Short mmCIF file of C-alpha atoms in Angstrom, two decimals:
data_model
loop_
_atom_site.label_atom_id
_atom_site.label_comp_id
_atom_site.label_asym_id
_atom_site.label_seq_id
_atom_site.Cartn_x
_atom_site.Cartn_y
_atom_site.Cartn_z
CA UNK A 19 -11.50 23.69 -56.43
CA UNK A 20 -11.73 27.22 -54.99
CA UNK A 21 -9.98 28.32 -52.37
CA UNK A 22 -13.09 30.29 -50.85
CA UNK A 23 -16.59 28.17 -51.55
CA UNK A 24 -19.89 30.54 -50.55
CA UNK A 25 -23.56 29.61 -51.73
CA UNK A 26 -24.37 32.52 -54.15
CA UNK A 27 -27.82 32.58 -53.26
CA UNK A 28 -30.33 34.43 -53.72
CA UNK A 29 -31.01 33.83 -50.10
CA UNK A 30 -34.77 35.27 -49.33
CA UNK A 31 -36.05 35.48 -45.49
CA UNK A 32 -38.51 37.62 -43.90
CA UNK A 33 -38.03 40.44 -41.92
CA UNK A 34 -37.17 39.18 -38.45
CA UNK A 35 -35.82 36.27 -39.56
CA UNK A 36 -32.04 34.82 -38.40
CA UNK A 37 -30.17 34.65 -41.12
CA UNK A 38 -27.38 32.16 -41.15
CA UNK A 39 -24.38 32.88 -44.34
CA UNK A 40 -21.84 30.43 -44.87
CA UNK A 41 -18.46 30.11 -46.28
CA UNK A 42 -16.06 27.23 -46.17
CA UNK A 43 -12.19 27.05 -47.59
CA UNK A 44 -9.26 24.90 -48.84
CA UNK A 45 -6.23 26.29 -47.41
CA UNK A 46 -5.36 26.01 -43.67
CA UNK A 47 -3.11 29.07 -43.83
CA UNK A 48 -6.10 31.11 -43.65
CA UNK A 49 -5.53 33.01 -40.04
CA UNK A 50 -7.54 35.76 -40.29
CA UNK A 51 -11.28 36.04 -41.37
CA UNK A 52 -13.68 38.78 -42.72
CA UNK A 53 -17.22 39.48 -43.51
CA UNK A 54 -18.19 42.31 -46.23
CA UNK A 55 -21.17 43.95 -47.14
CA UNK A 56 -22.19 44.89 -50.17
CA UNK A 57 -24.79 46.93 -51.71
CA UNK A 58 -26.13 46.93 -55.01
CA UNK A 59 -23.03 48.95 -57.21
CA UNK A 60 -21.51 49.59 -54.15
CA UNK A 61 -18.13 48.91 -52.32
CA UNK A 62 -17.85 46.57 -49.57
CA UNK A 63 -17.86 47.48 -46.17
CA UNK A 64 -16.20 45.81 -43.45
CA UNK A 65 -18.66 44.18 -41.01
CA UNK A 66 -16.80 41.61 -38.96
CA UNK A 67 -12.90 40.96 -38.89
CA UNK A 68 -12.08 37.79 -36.43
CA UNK A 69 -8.53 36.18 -36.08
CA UNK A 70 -9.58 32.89 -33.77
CA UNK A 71 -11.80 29.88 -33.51
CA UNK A 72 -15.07 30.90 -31.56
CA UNK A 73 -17.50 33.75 -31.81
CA UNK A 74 -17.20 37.43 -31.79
CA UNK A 75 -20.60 39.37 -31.43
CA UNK A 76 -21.32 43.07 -32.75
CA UNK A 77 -24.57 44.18 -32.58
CA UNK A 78 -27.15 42.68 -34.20
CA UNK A 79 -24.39 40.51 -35.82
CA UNK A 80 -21.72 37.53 -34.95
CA UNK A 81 -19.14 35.59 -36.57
CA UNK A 82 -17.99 32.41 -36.07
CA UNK A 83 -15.09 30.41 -36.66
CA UNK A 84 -14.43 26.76 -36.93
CA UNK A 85 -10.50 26.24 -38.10
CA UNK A 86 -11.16 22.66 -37.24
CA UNK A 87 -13.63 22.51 -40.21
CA UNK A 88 -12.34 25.12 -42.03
CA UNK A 89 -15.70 26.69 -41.88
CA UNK A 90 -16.89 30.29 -40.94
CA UNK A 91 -20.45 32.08 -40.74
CA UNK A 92 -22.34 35.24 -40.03
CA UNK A 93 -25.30 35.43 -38.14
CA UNK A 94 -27.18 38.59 -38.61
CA UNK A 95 -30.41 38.57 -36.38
CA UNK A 96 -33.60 40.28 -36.05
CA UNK A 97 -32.94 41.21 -39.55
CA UNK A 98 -34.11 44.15 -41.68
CA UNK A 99 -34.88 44.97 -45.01
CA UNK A 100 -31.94 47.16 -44.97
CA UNK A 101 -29.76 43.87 -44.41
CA UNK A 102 -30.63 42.84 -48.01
CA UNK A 103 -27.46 43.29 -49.93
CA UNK A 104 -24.50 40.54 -50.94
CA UNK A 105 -22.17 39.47 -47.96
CA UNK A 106 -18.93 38.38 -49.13
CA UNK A 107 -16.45 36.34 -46.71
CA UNK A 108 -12.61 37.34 -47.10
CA UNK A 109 -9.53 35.41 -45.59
CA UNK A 110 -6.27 35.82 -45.44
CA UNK A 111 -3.13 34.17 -44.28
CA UNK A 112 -1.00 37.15 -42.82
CA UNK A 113 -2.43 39.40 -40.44
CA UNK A 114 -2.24 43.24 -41.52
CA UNK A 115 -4.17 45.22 -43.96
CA UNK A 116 -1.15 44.92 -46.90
CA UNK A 117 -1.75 41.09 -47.44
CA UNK A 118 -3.64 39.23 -50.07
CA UNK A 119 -7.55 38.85 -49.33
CA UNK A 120 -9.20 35.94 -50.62
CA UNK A 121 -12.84 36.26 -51.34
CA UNK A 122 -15.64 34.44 -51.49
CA UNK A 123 -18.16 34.69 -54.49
CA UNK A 124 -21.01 36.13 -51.91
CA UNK A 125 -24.02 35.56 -50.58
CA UNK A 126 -27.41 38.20 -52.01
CA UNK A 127 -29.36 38.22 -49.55
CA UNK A 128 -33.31 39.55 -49.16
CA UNK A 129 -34.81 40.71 -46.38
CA UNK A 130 -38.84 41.07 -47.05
CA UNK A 131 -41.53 42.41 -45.14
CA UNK B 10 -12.89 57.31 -39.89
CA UNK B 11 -11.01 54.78 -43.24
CA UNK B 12 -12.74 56.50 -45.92
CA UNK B 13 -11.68 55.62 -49.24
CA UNK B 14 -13.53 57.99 -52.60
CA UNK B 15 -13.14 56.69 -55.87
CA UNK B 16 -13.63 59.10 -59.27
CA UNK B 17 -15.32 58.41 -61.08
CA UNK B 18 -18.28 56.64 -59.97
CA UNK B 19 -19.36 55.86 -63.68
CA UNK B 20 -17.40 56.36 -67.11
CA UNK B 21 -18.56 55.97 -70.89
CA UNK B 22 -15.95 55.68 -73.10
CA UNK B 23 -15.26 54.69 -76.52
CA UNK B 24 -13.19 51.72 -77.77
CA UNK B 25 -9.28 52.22 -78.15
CA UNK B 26 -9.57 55.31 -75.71
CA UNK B 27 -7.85 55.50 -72.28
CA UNK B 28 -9.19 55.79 -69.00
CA UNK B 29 -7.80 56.91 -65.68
CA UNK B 30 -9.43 55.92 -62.24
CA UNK B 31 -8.45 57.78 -59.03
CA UNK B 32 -8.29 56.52 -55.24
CA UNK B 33 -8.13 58.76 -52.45
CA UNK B 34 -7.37 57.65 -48.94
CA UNK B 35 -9.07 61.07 -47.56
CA UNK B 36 -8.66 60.58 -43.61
CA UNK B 37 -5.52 58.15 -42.97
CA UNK B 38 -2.57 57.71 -45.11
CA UNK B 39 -2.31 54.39 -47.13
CA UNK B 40 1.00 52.80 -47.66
CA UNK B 41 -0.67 50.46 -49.61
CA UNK B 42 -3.71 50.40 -52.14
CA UNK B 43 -5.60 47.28 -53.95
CA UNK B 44 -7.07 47.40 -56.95
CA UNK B 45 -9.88 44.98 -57.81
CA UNK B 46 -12.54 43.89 -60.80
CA UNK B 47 -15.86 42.99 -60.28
CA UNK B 48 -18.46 41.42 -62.64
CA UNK B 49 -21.65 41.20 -62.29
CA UNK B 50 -22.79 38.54 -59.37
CA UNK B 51 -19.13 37.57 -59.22
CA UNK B 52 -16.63 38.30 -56.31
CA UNK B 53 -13.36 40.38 -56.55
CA UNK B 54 -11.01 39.80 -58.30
CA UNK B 55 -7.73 41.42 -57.18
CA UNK B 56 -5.72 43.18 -60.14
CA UNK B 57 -2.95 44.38 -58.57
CA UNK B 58 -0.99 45.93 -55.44
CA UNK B 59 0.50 49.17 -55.17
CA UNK B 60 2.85 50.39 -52.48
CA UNK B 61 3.49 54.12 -52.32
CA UNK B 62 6.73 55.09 -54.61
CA UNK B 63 7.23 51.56 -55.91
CA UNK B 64 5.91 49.81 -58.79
CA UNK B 65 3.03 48.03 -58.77
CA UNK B 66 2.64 43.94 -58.20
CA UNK B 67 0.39 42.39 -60.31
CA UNK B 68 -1.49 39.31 -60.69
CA UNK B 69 -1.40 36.47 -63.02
CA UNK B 70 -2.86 36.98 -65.87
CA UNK B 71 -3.46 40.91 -65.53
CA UNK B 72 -1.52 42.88 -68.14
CA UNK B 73 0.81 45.68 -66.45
CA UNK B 74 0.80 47.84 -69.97
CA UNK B 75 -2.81 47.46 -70.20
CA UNK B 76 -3.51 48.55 -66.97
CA UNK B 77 -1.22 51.03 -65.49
CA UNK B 78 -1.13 51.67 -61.97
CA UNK B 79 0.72 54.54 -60.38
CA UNK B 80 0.68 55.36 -56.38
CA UNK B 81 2.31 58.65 -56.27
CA UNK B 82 1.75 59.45 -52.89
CA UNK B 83 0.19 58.21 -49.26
CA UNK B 84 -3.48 59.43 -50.03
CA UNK B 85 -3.84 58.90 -54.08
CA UNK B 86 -3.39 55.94 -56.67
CA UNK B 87 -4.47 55.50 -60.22
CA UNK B 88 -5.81 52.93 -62.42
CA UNK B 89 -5.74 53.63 -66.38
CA UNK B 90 -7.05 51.44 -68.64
CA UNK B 91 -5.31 52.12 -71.55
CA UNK B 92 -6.88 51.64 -75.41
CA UNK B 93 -10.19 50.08 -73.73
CA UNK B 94 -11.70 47.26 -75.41
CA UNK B 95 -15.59 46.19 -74.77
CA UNK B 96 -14.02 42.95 -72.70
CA UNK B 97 -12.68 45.98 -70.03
CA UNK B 98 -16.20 46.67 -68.94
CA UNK B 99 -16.23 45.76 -65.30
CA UNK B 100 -16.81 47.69 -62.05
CA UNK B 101 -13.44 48.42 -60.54
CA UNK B 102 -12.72 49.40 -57.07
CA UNK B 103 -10.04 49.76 -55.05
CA UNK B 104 -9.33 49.89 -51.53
CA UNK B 105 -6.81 51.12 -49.16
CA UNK B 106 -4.76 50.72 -45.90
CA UNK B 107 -2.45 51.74 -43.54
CA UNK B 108 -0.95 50.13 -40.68
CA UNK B 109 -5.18 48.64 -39.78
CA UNK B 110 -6.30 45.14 -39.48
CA UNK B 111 -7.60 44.70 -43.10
CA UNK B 112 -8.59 46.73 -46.29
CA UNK B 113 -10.96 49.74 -46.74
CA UNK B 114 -12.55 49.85 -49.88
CA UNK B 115 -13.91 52.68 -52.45
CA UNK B 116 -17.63 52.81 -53.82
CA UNK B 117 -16.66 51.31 -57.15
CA UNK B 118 -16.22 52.64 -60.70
CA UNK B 119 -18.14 51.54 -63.30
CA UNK B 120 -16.56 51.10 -66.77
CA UNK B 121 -18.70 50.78 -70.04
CA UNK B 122 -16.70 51.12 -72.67
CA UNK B 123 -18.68 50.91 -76.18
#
């Protein structure tokens, strides 16, 4: 079993839409939570770094956290073709940049008009 | 701010030849740098850690004399691939950080190596 589990997709939604990405995990030890974006032959980019249970809202995004379950999402609405790209979770069990991240396999997602 | 570069975005190479892979930190000063693999609609992979003047720490399964890792200094660390085989092909990136909440990554390189 993986540590990090994430539905690959490809998820397709119209523009508009709410879009709803998923990722559940294994090891309790995981503290501190993450959400990438990635475009096509890209790097990720950091969209959403949370640390507790509950919800922490940015925009047109918000992450949630459910230790409990050991389950966390993004929620990316009124979304926009520009959205489409892979979103990858990341955990890790230290807090601080120089520690192992874990990461999901990510999410593709399409936004269509 | 966190901007990490990568060069070279894209290499060709033949088998058995080397190639080397920079990271730049360009506006903070990274005591440590990651270095990842990526295939294609899979997730990263980590390769290895680097701290600045120290050897690198690998992980299982990665070979340390096949790829060499040097961080010379707070803003720059290198990847070489050394004799590249056709199984090397992969997009690498790395990413970088300081004394920050989590990792700032590089736009990728993409190995071919025919």
């Amino acid at each position: 079993q993986k540590e990090v589990e994430q539905d690959p997709g490809p998820l397709s939604v119209p523009e508009g839409a709410i879009v709803s990405l998923n990722c559940t995990y294994s090891n309790s030890a995981f503290q501190y939570f993450m959400w990438y974006r990635q475009y096509s032959r890209k790097g990720p980019e950091l969209l959403m770094y949370t640390y507790s249970s509950g919800n922490k809202e940015d925009g047109r995004f918000t992450a949630q956290v459910d230790k409990s379950s050991k389950y966390i999402s993004l929620f990316i609405r009124d979304s926009q073709p520009s959205d489409s790209a892979t979103y990858l979770c990341a955990m890790s069990v230290v807090a601080g940049g120089g520690n192992k991240l874990t990461f999901g396999t990510g999410t593709q997602l399409k936004v269509e008009l | 701010g966190a901007v990490v570069s990568q060069h070279p975005s894209r290499v060709i190479c033949k088998s058995g030849t080397s190639v080397k892979i920079e990271c730049r930190s360009l506006d903070f000063q990274a005591t440590t740098m990651f270095w990842y693999r990526q295939f294609p609609k899979q997730s990263l992979m980590l390769m290895a850690t680097s701290n600045e003047g120290s050897k690198a720490t690998y992980e299982q399964g990665v070979e340390k004399d096949k790829f060499l890792i040097n961080h010379a200094s707070l803003t720059l660390s290198t990847l070489t691939v050394t004799s590249a085989h056709p199984e090397d092909s992969s997009f690498y990136i790395c990413s970088a950080t300081s004394a920050q909440e989590t990792q700032y990554f590089g736009p990728g390189t993409r190995l071919l190596v025919l």
